[in-house]
Amino acid sequence: MKYRKLGKTGLQVSEISLGTWQVGGRWGDDFSNRNADEILNKAVDEGVNFIDTADVYGDGLSEKAVGRLIKTRKEEIYVASKCGRKLNPHTADAYTPAALRTFVEDSLRNIGLETIDLIQLHCPPTDVFYKPEIFELFDRLKDEGKIRFMGVSIEKVEEGLKAMQYSNVCTIQLIYNIFRQRPNELLFAQAKRNNIGLIARVPLASGLLTGKFDHQSSFTKDDHRNFNRNGEQFDKGETFSGVDYDKGLAAVEQLKQLFPNVNLPSLALRWILASDEISCVIPGASNVTQLQNNITAANDGELNAIQIEKIKHIYEQFIKAEVHQRW
């Protein structure tokens, strides 16, 4: 495993880390504590030292699983969680310092920690980024020893650019993958200038970039790839990175033709890590085999300029017109 600096936090984190949205099993399945414990422990065995969770993942069960891991391992493991998505309705007006303080304190109890290494606003409405009192709260929480660092998880480039104007924002978590290339323009340049750690999520575009789906693939009723393709429950960009499913399949087919005999998930992860501005990528895993495949991608070698240019061409041909300016 290789490690990179997480912006101005100074933490050295595994370049392939772990996101825990589906650590309890496949999307739509009941949360399996046994499955979660197996994945989390295997990740640490393989050198992962940065784990991203959230209070809404498994309704707190994901955080509790991370807490069990921390209690049983001697390695230094950095824990990132997120807050805000429990608000109902999830509106900018609902974001108050008091509400967020409660969520952070609940997460501390769930994980069993006195201090969370990184707490992130969990994809709040854009207007929240224009509420300085929300960001001031996290300075107070840091002074109280409840958090070490603060970051944001975003949907749009605009939100990331605004977040950097707050001096206590140390990290930005964003969707960045072969089908979502806009961030590597202005956002990356500004992040580098401000020493912001970038955490790439949804690296495989909800599985599209595994190359395992086709027109006959189906998803369970409670899987967001079934019910959120048009943003019915949350931001459309979280499902298949906002890409039309059929167009995504066409683009993947082109990737297969241009990169025969290449493991597509590995290609997708290596493409992300080709950007030095990225501190780490946090693919999820619903079983140990997926986790292992993700981790081994870092050992498959760096992409060359020709390969990167081919991928850019596919993005421009199939994807860019639909997603580029939306997020």
Coordinates of C-alpha atoms in Angstrom, one line a residue:
M1 CA 0.0 0.0 0.0
K2 CA 1.1 3.5 -0.8
Y3 CA 0.3 6.6 1.2
R4 CA -0.4 10.2 0.4
K5 CA -0.8 13.4 2.5
L6 CA -4.4 14.4 3.2
G7 CA -4.0 18.1 2.6
K8 CA -3.4 20.4 5.5
T9 CA -4.4 17.7 8.0
G10 CA -0.9 16.3 7.5
L11 CA -2.2 12.8 7.9
Q12 CA -0.6 10.1 5.7
V13 CA -3.5 8.0 4.4
S14 CA -3.6 4.9 2.2
E15 CA -4.2 6.0 -1.4
I16 CA -6.8 3.2 -1.7
S17 CA -8.9 3.5 1.4
L18 CA -12.4 2.3 2.3
G19 CA -15.9 3.7 2.0
T20 CA -18.5 2.0 4.1
W21 CA -21.8 2.8 2.5
Q22 CA -22.4 -0.9 1.7
V23 CA -19.9 -2.5 4.1
G24 CA -22.8 -4.4 5.8
G25 CA -23.7 -6.1 2.5
R26 CA -25.2 -5.3 -0.9
W27 CA -27.4 -2.3 -1.4
G28 CA -30.9 -3.0 -0.2
D29 CA -29.9 -6.0 2.0
D30 CA -30.2 -6.0 5.8
F31 CA -27.0 -4.9 7.5
S32 CA -24.7 -7.8 8.3
N33 CA -22.4 -7.1 11.2
R34 CA -20.4 -10.2 10.4
N35 CA -19.9 -9.1 6.8
A36 CA -18.9 -5.6 8.0
D37 CA -16.3 -6.9 10.5
E38 CA -14.8 -9.2 7.9
I39 CA -14.4 -6.4 5.4
L40 CA -13.0 -3.8 7.8
N41 CA -10.5 -6.2 9.3
K42 CA -9.3 -7.4 6.0
A43 CA -8.9 -3.8 4.8
V44 CA -6.6 -3.0 7.8
D45 CA -4.7 -6.3 7.1
E46 CA -4.0 -4.9 3.6
G47 CA -2.7 -1.6 4.8
V48 CA -5.8 0.6 4.7
N49 CA -5.6 3.2 7.4
F50 CA -8.4 5.6 6.4
I51 CA -12.1 4.6 6.7
D52 CA -15.0 6.8 5.7
T53 CA -18.4 6.3 7.2
A54 CA -21.5 8.3 8.0
D55 CA -24.2 8.4 10.6
V56 CA -26.9 7.4 8.1
Y57 CA -25.0 4.4 6.7
G58 CA -27.0 1.4 8.1
D59 CA -28.7 3.9 10.4
G60 CA -25.6 4.0 12.6
L61 CA -24.6 0.4 12.2
S62 CA -21.7 1.3 9.9
E63 CA -20.3 3.7 12.5
K64 CA -20.7 1.0 15.2
A65 CA -18.8 -1.5 13.0
V66 CA -16.0 0.9 12.6
G67 CA -16.0 1.4 16.4
R68 CA -15.6 -2.4 16.9
L69 CA -12.7 -2.4 14.5
I70 CA -10.9 0.4 16.4
K71 CA -11.3 -1.4 19.7
T72 CA -9.7 -4.6 18.4
R73 CA -6.8 -3.3 16.3
K74 CA -3.4 -1.8 17.3
E75 CA -2.8 -0.1 14.0
E76 CA -3.3 3.6 13.7
I77 CA -6.6 4.0 11.8
Y78 CA -8.0 7.3 10.9
V79 CA -11.8 7.6 11.1
A80 CA -13.8 10.0 8.9
S81 CA -17.6 10.3 9.4
K82 CA -20.2 12.7 8.1
C83 CA -23.2 14.5 9.4
G84 CA -26.3 16.3 8.2
R85 CA -28.2 13.8 6.1
K86 CA -30.4 12.8 9.0
L87 CA -32.2 16.2 8.8
N88 CA -35.7 15.7 7.6
P89 CA -36.6 17.7 5.5
H90 CA -33.0 17.9 4.3
T91 CA -33.0 21.7 3.6
A92 CA -30.6 24.5 4.2
D93 CA -32.8 26.0 6.9
A94 CA -32.7 22.7 8.8
Y95 CA -28.9 23.1 9.1
T96 CA -28.2 24.7 12.5
P97 CA -25.2 24.5 14.8
A98 CA -27.4 22.8 17.5
A99 CA -28.6 20.1 15.1
L100 CA -25.1 19.3 13.8
R101 CA -23.6 19.3 17.3
T102 CA -26.1 16.6 18.2
F103 CA -25.2 14.5 15.2
V104 CA -21.5 14.7 15.9
E105 CA -22.0 13.7 19.5
D106 CA -24.2 10.8 18.4
S107 CA -21.4 9.7 16.1
L108 CA -18.8 9.8 18.9
R109 CA -21.1 7.5 20.9
N110 CA -21.7 5.2 18.0
I111 CA -18.0 4.8 17.2
G112 CA -16.9 4.8 20.9
L113 CA -14.4 7.6 20.4
E114 CA -13.6 10.8 22.3
T115 CA -12.4 12.5 19.1
I116 CA -13.2 11.9 15.5
D117 CA -10.3 12.4 13.1
L118 CA -12.4 14.0 10.4
I119 CA -16.0 15.1 10.4
Q120 CA -17.6 16.2 7.1
L121 CA -20.7 17.9 6.2
H122 CA -22.6 15.3 4.2
C123 CA -23.6 16.8 0.9
P124 CA -25.7 19.6 2.3
P125 CA -27.8 21.9 0.0
T126 CA -25.7 24.5 -1.7
D127 CA -27.0 27.3 0.4
V128 CA -25.4 25.8 3.5
F129 CA -22.0 26.7 2.1
Y130 CA -23.0 30.3 2.5
K131 CA -23.8 30.0 6.2
P132 CA -20.6 30.9 8.1
E133 CA -22.2 30.0 11.5
I134 CA -22.3 26.3 10.4
F135 CA -18.5 26.3 9.7
E136 CA -17.8 28.2 12.9
L137 CA -19.4 25.3 14.9
F138 CA -16.6 23.0 13.9
D139 CA -14.0 25.3 15.4
R140 CA -15.8 25.1 18.7
L141 CA -16.0 21.3 18.4
K142 CA -12.3 21.1 17.7
D143 CA -11.5 23.3 20.7
E144 CA -13.6 20.9 22.8
G145 CA -11.5 18.0 21.6
K146 CA -14.5 16.3 19.8
I147 CA -13.0 16.5 16.3
R148 CA -9.5 16.9 14.9
F149 CA -10.3 18.2 11.4
M150 CA -13.3 19.3 9.4
G151 CA -14.2 18.7 5.8
V152 CA -17.1 18.7 3.3
S153 CA -18.6 16.2 1.0
I154 CA -20.0 17.9 -2.0
E155 CA -22.1 17.3 -5.1
K156 CA -21.0 20.3 -7.2
V157 CA -17.8 22.0 -8.1
E158 CA -19.3 25.3 -6.9
E159 CA -19.7 24.0 -3.4
G160 CA -16.1 22.9 -3.2
L161 CA -14.8 26.2 -4.4
K162 CA -17.0 28.0 -1.8
A163 CA -15.9 25.6 1.0
M164 CA -12.3 26.4 0.5
Q165 CA -13.0 30.0 1.6
Y166 CA -13.4 28.7 5.1
S167 CA -10.0 28.3 6.8
N168 CA -11.0 25.3 8.8
V169 CA -12.0 23.2 5.8
C170 CA -9.2 20.7 5.3
T171 CA -10.7 18.2 2.9
I172 CA -13.2 17.9 0.2
Q173 CA -14.9 14.6 -0.7
L174 CA -16.2 14.5 -4.2
I175 CA -17.4 12.2 -7.0
Y176 CA -14.5 11.8 -9.3
N177 CA -14.1 9.1 -11.9
I178 CA -13.8 8.4 -15.6
F179 CA -17.4 9.5 -16.0
R180 CA -17.1 12.6 -13.9
Q181 CA -14.0 14.5 -15.0
R182 CA -14.9 18.2 -14.5
P183 CA -13.3 18.5 -11.0
N184 CA -9.8 18.1 -12.5
E185 CA -10.1 21.6 -14.0
L186 CA -10.5 24.6 -11.7
L187 CA -11.3 22.6 -8.5
F188 CA -8.1 20.6 -8.5
A189 CA -6.0 23.7 -9.1
Q190 CA -7.7 25.6 -6.2
A191 CA -7.4 22.6 -3.9
K192 CA -3.7 22.4 -4.6
R193 CA -3.2 26.1 -4.0
N194 CA -5.1 25.8 -0.7
N195 CA -3.5 22.5 0.4
I196 CA -6.9 20.8 0.5
G197 CA -7.0 17.0 0.7
L198 CA -9.3 15.5 -2.0
I199 CA -11.1 12.3 -1.3
A200 CA -12.6 10.6 -4.4
R201 CA -15.8 8.7 -3.9
V202 CA -18.0 6.7 -6.3
P203 CA -14.9 5.7 -8.2
L204 CA -16.6 2.9 -10.2
A205 CA -19.8 5.0 -11.0
S206 CA -22.0 2.7 -8.9
G207 CA -20.6 -0.3 -10.5
L208 CA -20.9 0.8 -14.2
L209 CA -17.1 0.9 -14.5
T210 CA -16.7 -2.7 -13.3
G211 CA -17.9 -3.8 -16.8
K212 CA -20.2 -6.4 -15.3
F213 CA -23.5 -4.8 -16.1
D214 CA -25.5 -5.1 -19.3
H215 CA -29.0 -4.2 -20.5
Q216 CA -30.5 -7.3 -18.8
S217 CA -28.9 -6.4 -15.3
S218 CA -31.5 -5.8 -12.6
F219 CA -31.3 -4.2 -9.2
T220 CA -33.3 -4.9 -6.0
K221 CA -36.2 -2.7 -5.0
D222 CA -34.2 -1.0 -2.2
D223 CA -31.1 -0.5 -4.3
H224 CA -30.6 3.2 -5.3
R225 CA -29.5 2.0 -8.8
N226 CA -33.1 1.0 -9.2
F227 CA -35.0 3.9 -7.5
N228 CA -32.8 6.9 -7.8
R229 CA -31.7 7.1 -11.5
N230 CA -33.5 10.4 -11.9
G231 CA -32.8 11.8 -8.4
E232 CA -36.0 10.6 -6.8
Q233 CA -34.5 10.3 -3.3
F234 CA -31.2 12.2 -3.4
D235 CA -28.9 13.8 -5.9
K236 CA -29.1 12.1 -9.2
G237 CA -25.3 12.3 -9.5
E238 CA -24.8 9.8 -6.8
T239 CA -26.3 7.0 -9.0
F240 CA -24.2 6.0 -11.9
S241 CA -22.5 9.4 -11.5
G242 CA -25.6 10.9 -13.1
V243 CA -24.9 9.1 -16.4
D244 CA -27.8 7.6 -18.4
Y245 CA -27.5 3.9 -17.9
D246 CA -27.6 3.0 -21.6
K247 CA -25.0 5.6 -22.5
G248 CA -22.8 4.4 -19.7
L249 CA -23.0 0.9 -21.0
A250 CA -22.0 2.1 -24.5
A251 CA -19.0 4.0 -23.0
V252 CA -17.9 0.9 -21.0
E253 CA -18.1 -1.2 -24.1
Q254 CA -15.8 1.3 -25.8
L255 CA -13.4 1.1 -22.8
K256 CA -13.4 -2.7 -23.2
Q257 CA -12.5 -2.5 -26.9
L258 CA -9.7 0.1 -26.3
F259 CA -8.3 -1.8 -23.3
P260 CA -8.7 -5.5 -24.0
N261 CA -7.6 -7.9 -21.3
V262 CA -7.4 -5.0 -18.8
N263 CA -9.3 -5.2 -15.5
L264 CA -11.7 -2.3 -15.7
P265 CA -12.1 -1.6 -12.0
S266 CA -8.3 -1.4 -11.7
L267 CA -8.2 0.9 -14.8
A268 CA -10.8 3.2 -13.2
L269 CA -9.0 3.4 -9.8
R270 CA -5.6 3.9 -11.5
W271 CA -7.1 6.7 -13.6
I272 CA -8.2 8.5 -10.4
L273 CA -4.8 8.0 -8.7
A274 CA -3.0 9.4 -11.8
S275 CA -4.0 12.9 -10.4
D276 CA -1.5 13.9 -7.8
E277 CA -4.1 16.2 -6.2
I278 CA -6.1 13.2 -5.0
S279 CA -5.2 12.1 -1.5
C280 CA -7.1 8.9 -1.6
V281 CA -10.0 7.1 -3.3
I282 CA -12.6 5.3 -1.2
P283 CA -14.3 2.5 -3.1
G284 CA -16.9 0.6 -1.2
A285 CA -17.1 -3.1 -0.9
S286 CA -19.9 -5.4 0.0
N287 CA -17.7 -8.5 0.3
V288 CA -14.0 -9.3 0.8
T289 CA -13.4 -10.2 -2.8
Q290 CA -14.4 -6.8 -4.0
L291 CA -12.2 -5.2 -1.3
Q292 CA -9.2 -7.3 -2.4
N293 CA -9.7 -6.5 -6.1
N294 CA -9.8 -2.8 -5.3
I295 CA -6.7 -2.8 -3.2
T296 CA -4.6 -4.7 -5.7
A297 CA -5.4 -2.1 -8.4
A298 CA -2.6 0.1 -6.9
N299 CA -0.1 -2.6 -7.8
D300 CA -1.1 -2.8 -11.5
G301 CA 1.1 0.1 -12.5
E302 CA 0.5 3.7 -13.5
L303 CA -1.4 4.7 -16.6
N304 CA 0.6 6.4 -19.4
A305 CA -0.3 9.5 -21.3
I306 CA -1.7 7.6 -24.3
Q307 CA -4.0 5.6 -22.1
I308 CA -5.2 8.7 -20.3
E309 CA -5.9 10.5 -23.6
K310 CA -7.9 7.5 -24.8
I311 CA -10.1 7.7 -21.7
K312 CA -10.6 11.4 -22.1
H313 CA -11.8 10.9 -25.6
I314 CA -14.4 8.3 -24.5
Y315 CA -15.6 10.7 -21.9
E316 CA -15.9 13.5 -24.4
Q317 CA -17.6 11.2 -27.0
F318 CA -20.2 9.5 -24.7
I319 CA -20.5 11.3 -21.4
K320 CA -19.4 15.0 -21.3
A321 CA -22.4 16.6 -22.8
E322 CA -24.8 15.0 -20.3
V323 CA -22.9 15.6 -17.0
H324 CA -20.1 18.0 -17.3
Q325 CA -21.8 21.3 -16.5
R326 CA -24.4 19.8 -14.1
W327 CA -21.9 19.0 -11.3

